[in-house]
Each structure stands twice: as C-alpha cells, then as structure tokens.
XYZ file of C-alpha atoms in Angstrom:
328
model
C 62.722 49.746 106.847
C 61.973 52.319 103.601
C 64.217 51.585 100.711
C 64.977 55.843 99.314
C 66.825 56.036 95.627
C 67.066 59.833 97.035
C 66.903 61.589 100.302
C 67.614 65.129 101.474
C 67.887 67.544 104.540
C 67.843 70.873 103.671
C 65.700 74.316 105.121
C 61.817 73.469 105.338
C 61.496 77.166 103.402
C 57.077 77.615 102.927
C 57.529 79.729 99.780
C 54.458 82.432 99.742
C 54.878 83.841 95.834
C 53.586 87.043 94.826
C 54.154 89.707 91.342
C 54.450 93.199 92.078
C 56.712 95.844 89.575
C 59.808 97.311 90.687
C 57.449 100.643 92.355
C 56.754 98.128 94.879
C 60.023 96.799 95.558
C 61.863 100.092 95.743
C 59.436 101.258 97.769
C 59.789 97.993 100.631
C 63.443 98.215 100.122
C 63.131 94.432 98.658
C 66.934 94.180 97.089
C 65.765 92.774 93.296
C 66.847 89.530 90.827
C 69.113 88.838 95.171
C 68.053 85.720 97.892
C 68.188 87.839 101.471
C 67.540 86.168 105.445
C 65.193 88.666 107.300
C 64.802 89.222 110.984
C 60.755 87.914 111.977
C 59.001 91.545 112.357
C 60.393 91.966 108.422
C 58.939 88.738 107.272
C 55.500 89.842 109.234
C 55.684 93.042 107.798
C 56.216 91.724 104.010
C 54.409 88.829 104.051
C 51.211 91.174 105.252
C 51.779 93.799 102.278
C 51.575 90.382 99.303
C 48.673 90.294 96.795
C 47.418 86.907 95.123
C 50.041 85.377 96.979
C 50.068 81.630 95.967
C 52.083 78.946 98.561
C 54.287 76.524 98.072
C 56.680 73.076 100.260
C 59.888 75.317 99.598
C 63.158 75.526 99.975
C 67.045 75.268 97.672
C 66.786 71.138 97.938
C 62.985 71.091 99.167
C 62.764 71.727 96.188
C 64.783 69.228 94.479
C 62.830 66.319 96.149
C 60.046 67.004 94.593
C 61.273 67.669 91.590
C 62.750 64.155 91.244
C 59.168 62.656 92.798
C 58.148 64.260 90.490
C 60.136 61.562 88.176
C 58.695 58.645 89.711
C 61.830 58.138 92.634
C 61.521 56.768 96.462
C 62.406 59.903 98.406
C 62.749 61.203 101.683
C 63.363 65.070 102.869
C 64.742 65.670 106.115
C 63.387 69.235 107.951
C 63.270 70.745 111.341
C 59.055 72.509 110.839
C 57.268 74.098 113.594
C 53.409 72.309 115.021
C 51.716 75.726 113.229
C 49.836 76.431 110.357
C 53.042 76.682 107.520
C 54.203 73.819 109.663
C 51.687 71.328 109.419
C 50.892 72.244 105.375
C 54.618 71.942 104.904
C 54.672 67.702 105.896
C 51.283 68.223 104.543
C 52.512 69.109 100.222
C 55.842 66.697 100.606
C 53.375 63.530 101.543
C 51.106 64.825 99.351
C 53.412 65.412 96.588
C 54.776 61.080 97.767
C 57.430 62.277 99.806
C 58.361 60.521 103.281
C 58.965 63.217 105.779
C 60.446 61.576 108.903
C 60.092 63.997 110.836
C 57.157 65.952 112.704
C 57.002 68.750 113.689
C 58.409 70.336 116.768
C 54.849 70.716 119.475
C 57.989 73.117 121.442
C 60.326 75.735 120.221
C 61.080 79.584 120.554
C 61.102 80.078 116.593
C 58.105 79.479 114.241
C 58.338 77.320 110.438
C 60.725 79.268 107.821
C 58.621 81.287 105.189
C 60.335 82.859 102.164
C 58.843 85.626 100.557
C 59.215 85.306 96.355
C 58.473 89.083 95.220
C 58.497 87.722 90.947
C 59.006 91.375 88.392
C 57.289 90.806 84.567
C 61.443 90.089 83.747
C 60.780 86.988 85.963
C 63.568 88.287 88.786
C 63.135 86.774 91.663
C 63.742 88.943 94.678
C 63.935 86.773 97.561
C 62.757 87.015 100.707
C 63.273 84.056 103.798
C 63.640 84.228 106.944
C 64.851 81.228 108.110
C 62.842 80.225 112.247
C 62.924 76.899 112.543
C 64.284 75.314 110.045
C 68.018 76.841 110.656
C 68.250 74.289 113.484
C 68.577 70.712 111.134
C 71.022 69.191 114.501
C 71.855 65.330 114.790
C 68.631 64.525 116.508
C 67.659 65.036 113.175
C 68.934 62.868 111.098
C 67.487 59.618 111.950
C 69.422 57.063 110.726
C 66.995 53.899 109.590
C 66.838 56.862 106.858
C 70.247 57.414 105.857
C 71.609 53.855 105.855
C 69.431 53.171 103.239
C 70.156 55.138 100.074
C 70.980 55.372 97.279
C 71.845 58.829 97.287
C 71.747 61.322 100.186
C 71.656 65.498 98.768
C 72.211 68.145 101.959
C 71.999 71.982 101.350
C 74.417 74.095 101.958
C 72.833 77.037 103.442
C 72.374 74.313 106.731
C 76.850 74.339 106.641
C 75.671 77.935 108.123
C 75.870 76.557 111.477
C 78.192 74.138 113.740
C 75.235 71.255 114.633
C 74.202 71.602 110.421
C 77.711 70.927 109.841
C 77.696 67.591 112.731
C 74.120 66.724 110.840
C 75.924 66.559 107.879
C 78.075 64.196 109.108
C 76.372 61.610 110.281
C 74.535 61.390 107.649
C 77.004 61.561 104.987
C 78.671 58.200 107.668
C 75.534 56.715 107.212
C 75.067 56.383 103.805
C 78.384 55.798 103.009
C 78.161 52.598 105.854
C 74.444 51.394 103.434
C 77.229 51.608 100.380
C 75.495 55.411 99.439
C 76.526 57.828 98.100
C 76.160 61.876 99.711
C 76.554 64.452 97.463
C 75.970 68.861 98.297
C 74.761 71.919 97.157
C 77.076 74.852 97.941
C 73.843 77.319 97.728
C 75.725 80.881 98.047
C 79.438 81.530 97.739
C 79.452 83.491 101.218
C 78.424 80.498 103.051
C 81.536 79.200 100.946
C 82.887 81.480 102.132
C 82.444 81.677 105.876
C 83.188 77.310 106.377
C 85.924 77.997 103.206
C 87.965 75.209 105.233
C 85.614 72.892 106.416
C 84.006 72.778 103.383
C 86.610 72.007 101.801
C 87.477 68.987 104.079
C 83.314 68.144 104.006
C 83.884 68.192 100.345
C 87.365 65.247 100.508
C 87.069 63.883 102.869
C 82.891 62.384 102.732
C 81.684 63.649 99.736
C 80.602 61.614 96.514
C 79.440 64.037 94.240
C 79.286 68.200 95.197
C 77.208 70.685 92.522
C 77.834 74.087 92.619
C 78.011 76.888 90.648
C 80.533 79.152 89.342
C 80.867 82.103 91.738
C 80.631 78.743 94.567
C 83.291 77.023 93.285
C 85.880 79.781 92.681
C 84.835 81.314 96.971
C 86.308 77.606 97.187
C 88.998 77.185 96.149
C 90.106 81.266 95.862
C 91.100 81.212 92.756
C 89.189 80.724 88.098
C 87.409 78.823 87.227
C 89.135 76.712 85.252
C 92.268 75.521 88.298
C 88.655 75.741 90.550
C 87.434 72.809 88.761
C 90.151 70.906 88.534
C 91.370 71.465 92.302
C 87.787 69.322 92.593
C 88.481 66.689 90.426
C 90.570 65.469 92.335
C 89.325 65.603 96.073
C 85.542 64.774 95.004
C 84.625 62.333 92.519
C 81.804 63.625 90.456
C 81.882 67.619 90.260
C 79.001 69.854 88.402
C 79.463 73.042 87.500
C 76.460 76.057 86.296
C 77.015 79.122 85.289
C 74.860 81.720 84.157
C 74.805 81.168 80.171
C 76.743 79.222 79.679
C 77.589 75.513 79.473
C 77.019 73.100 81.690
C 81.025 71.203 83.114
C 80.621 67.800 85.018
C 84.158 66.721 85.979
C 84.895 62.669 86.677
C 88.449 61.879 86.846
C 89.638 63.257 83.659
C 86.575 63.370 82.105
C 85.090 65.986 81.380
C 81.939 67.173 79.605
C 80.686 70.024 78.525
C 76.862 70.623 78.553
C 75.005 72.718 76.011
C 72.101 75.294 78.233
C 69.659 76.645 76.204
C 68.488 80.564 76.490
C 65.150 80.864 77.212
C 63.446 83.817 78.939
C 62.459 83.329 81.945
C 58.350 83.447 83.507
C 60.074 83.468 86.857
C 63.800 81.923 87.717
C 63.019 80.515 91.266
C 64.101 77.216 91.794
C 66.328 76.769 88.255
C 68.732 75.907 89.988
C 66.551 73.558 92.315
C 65.145 71.633 89.388
C 68.675 71.609 87.054
C 69.752 69.378 90.357
C 66.663 67.133 90.399
C 67.710 66.370 86.409
C 70.457 65.986 87.408
C 70.213 63.047 90.170
C 67.381 61.102 87.896
C 70.350 60.525 85.953
C 72.956 60.439 87.817
C 70.624 58.231 90.168
C 70.170 55.828 86.503
C 73.027 55.706 85.660
C 73.542 57.705 82.721
C 76.040 58.916 81.116
C 77.664 62.196 82.609
C 76.035 64.132 79.540
C 72.957 62.559 79.711
C 72.481 64.001 82.968
C 73.523 67.041 82.614
C 71.362 67.275 79.584
C 68.389 65.828 81.851
C 69.025 68.130 84.604
C 69.050 70.968 81.896
C 66.091 69.716 80.476
C 63.944 70.332 84.371
C 65.305 74.011 84.922
C 64.588 75.262 81.616
C 60.818 73.910 82.199
C 61.018 75.783 85.431
C 61.459 78.806 84.289
C 58.564 78.309 82.301
C 56.214 79.049 84.908
C 55.710 80.613 88.181
C 57.062 79.138 91.189
C 59.490 76.099 92.428
C 58.729 73.879 91.448
C 57.575 71.262 88.279
C 54.254 71.661 87.021
C 53.844 68.874 84.317
C 55.598 64.758 83.401
C 59.498 65.807 83.023
C 60.041 62.569 82.137
C 57.651 63.048 78.835
C 59.411 65.528 78.683
C 63.313 63.343 78.547
C 61.324 61.371 76.236
C 60.734 64.320 74.257
C 64.492 65.747 73.486
C 65.527 61.758 73.388
C 67.918 61.661 76.689
C 65.219 58.413 77.518
C-alpha cells in the first residue's frame, strides 16, 4: 500500500494545443479567452482544423498534480478515461511523470476519452473548447479507499461537482481522507458551476473541506456578496481560504490571519494552466508546513513559470525557481 502526499480527483482531459490568429477564431466561431463545453461532433471538427497540434495530459487538477510531481511529491490522480488512443496516452503520460493512476482505462462504455482543443493567439490568450466525454462520469466506484485513506492532502476539482455521482464521489473521498488523518480541499473551478450548485457547494465547504482555492468571481458567486464579505464568511466556515485575483494580490486567510501575497505582472506567452500551477505551488508549501505567505509566494512563482511558455505543465525544475526566489 502506497502512502501519498497529495491525491487529486478531476477530469482526465487530453489537452490538444495549437497556435492561431484572431481571424481563425472568428472563422471557426470560437469565443476568445474562455472555456466552452462542446459536443462530440464539434470536437471532431475543431480537432481536424488544428495545425501543428501538440498533445499533453491535462485537466485542471491533473495539471496541479503534475506540478506537484515536478516538485518531488508522491502523488496520485483519480480520473476516468476510455480504453482508446487518447485514454491510453493519458495513462502512459501520467506514469511517465511519476504520478500513479489507479483507475485503468474503461474497456466498455459509450463515451470516448475527454479532450480539450486549446487555441492560443499571439497575445497569449487561450480559447478552450472542451469535450468532457467519459471523464465527467467519475463516481464512487472510481474512488479507491486504499488511495484516499492514505494521503496527507486530497484535492478535488469543482467541475466534477456538476453531477450527482460526482458529488457522491467527493463525499466518499473526503470522508476517507479524514479517516486517514488527511486534509481535504477543493478548487471551486468555475463561477457558473458554483451558481448551479451553490447550496451543495456551501455544505461541502462548511462540513467537509479543510481548505478551498478559488478566484474572486467564484467566491462572490458562492456567497452572493462582495469579495471582502465573501472571504470573511468563508473563513468562518473553512479552516483555510485562498483567493486569486486578476492583476492583484493573492489573499490567504486562516481564522483571524490574513495575508496578501503580491503578484508580479508578466506578459503571458500562454495563460493555460496558470491557476492550476498556482494551486500546485501553494499546495506544495501547505504540504511542507510553510507559512501562508511562503505558500502563496510559491503558488505565484509556479504560475509565472507556466505562463512563460506554451502548455499547462511546468517545463523546468520549479523547486530550483523557489530556491532562486529565496522561498526554500
């Protein structure tokens, strides 16, 4: 039986990335700078239209877990893929990165493995077109108690909270993690998902989560109030609260303690994965028992690295970057 430092549960999505210009987006009817869910036929059309595409294992929490593996932690990722070419690629890629993937590809099922077509324009904006496929079907049967009861930290992807079987899987995982003495947390992921399931999200945060990471829009959606009031309410209900803000300081709160971590503005090459790698850096600090400020700085350093190149996963030894910035 393996003991893990961090286990993630999320959508197992293969990222397919191509560069394009704004005229291509307009021609294909792609809305710039946002993530859109698409159907299977649309996914096949966009995939065929991509030139010089690169392929990488993705998904929000999957990217975070890869970042934590880059930092040397013992990690596992719970997700669902089909036994098809993309699903086998995903499994092989995770193992190649040193992350355990306990769930073998599903041999039978109507839905194929998930993929996200990401079009990157010269200004670094990414326009994501995601076909969720089988990854959104994660349920309690995918959650191994041998895994979640033997991790120090559990990290859940808010997107999976959109379906009842996903909610049940999260509850099973969080309860198993707590039985083993671990800490469970979630990334809110999307303000619209939060809006659709606000009551259930509020109960999950207050009753099961030891930490929550979200951006300003997600926190405002969760509590239906201004950001400052939302964060104060969250800090009353959850042990550790993290808020990223566009172009502004990161806020980290634990009880009466509030830290604002400055963000150094950089021009992005590709903004894909910035939030995911912020979470990786922050959770590394959290796992290592660092102060809130240091953990926040680690998150900012990891995010800055990933937006400096194409793709959602680190390309250098991020721990060396931490040393260069004096946080380790």
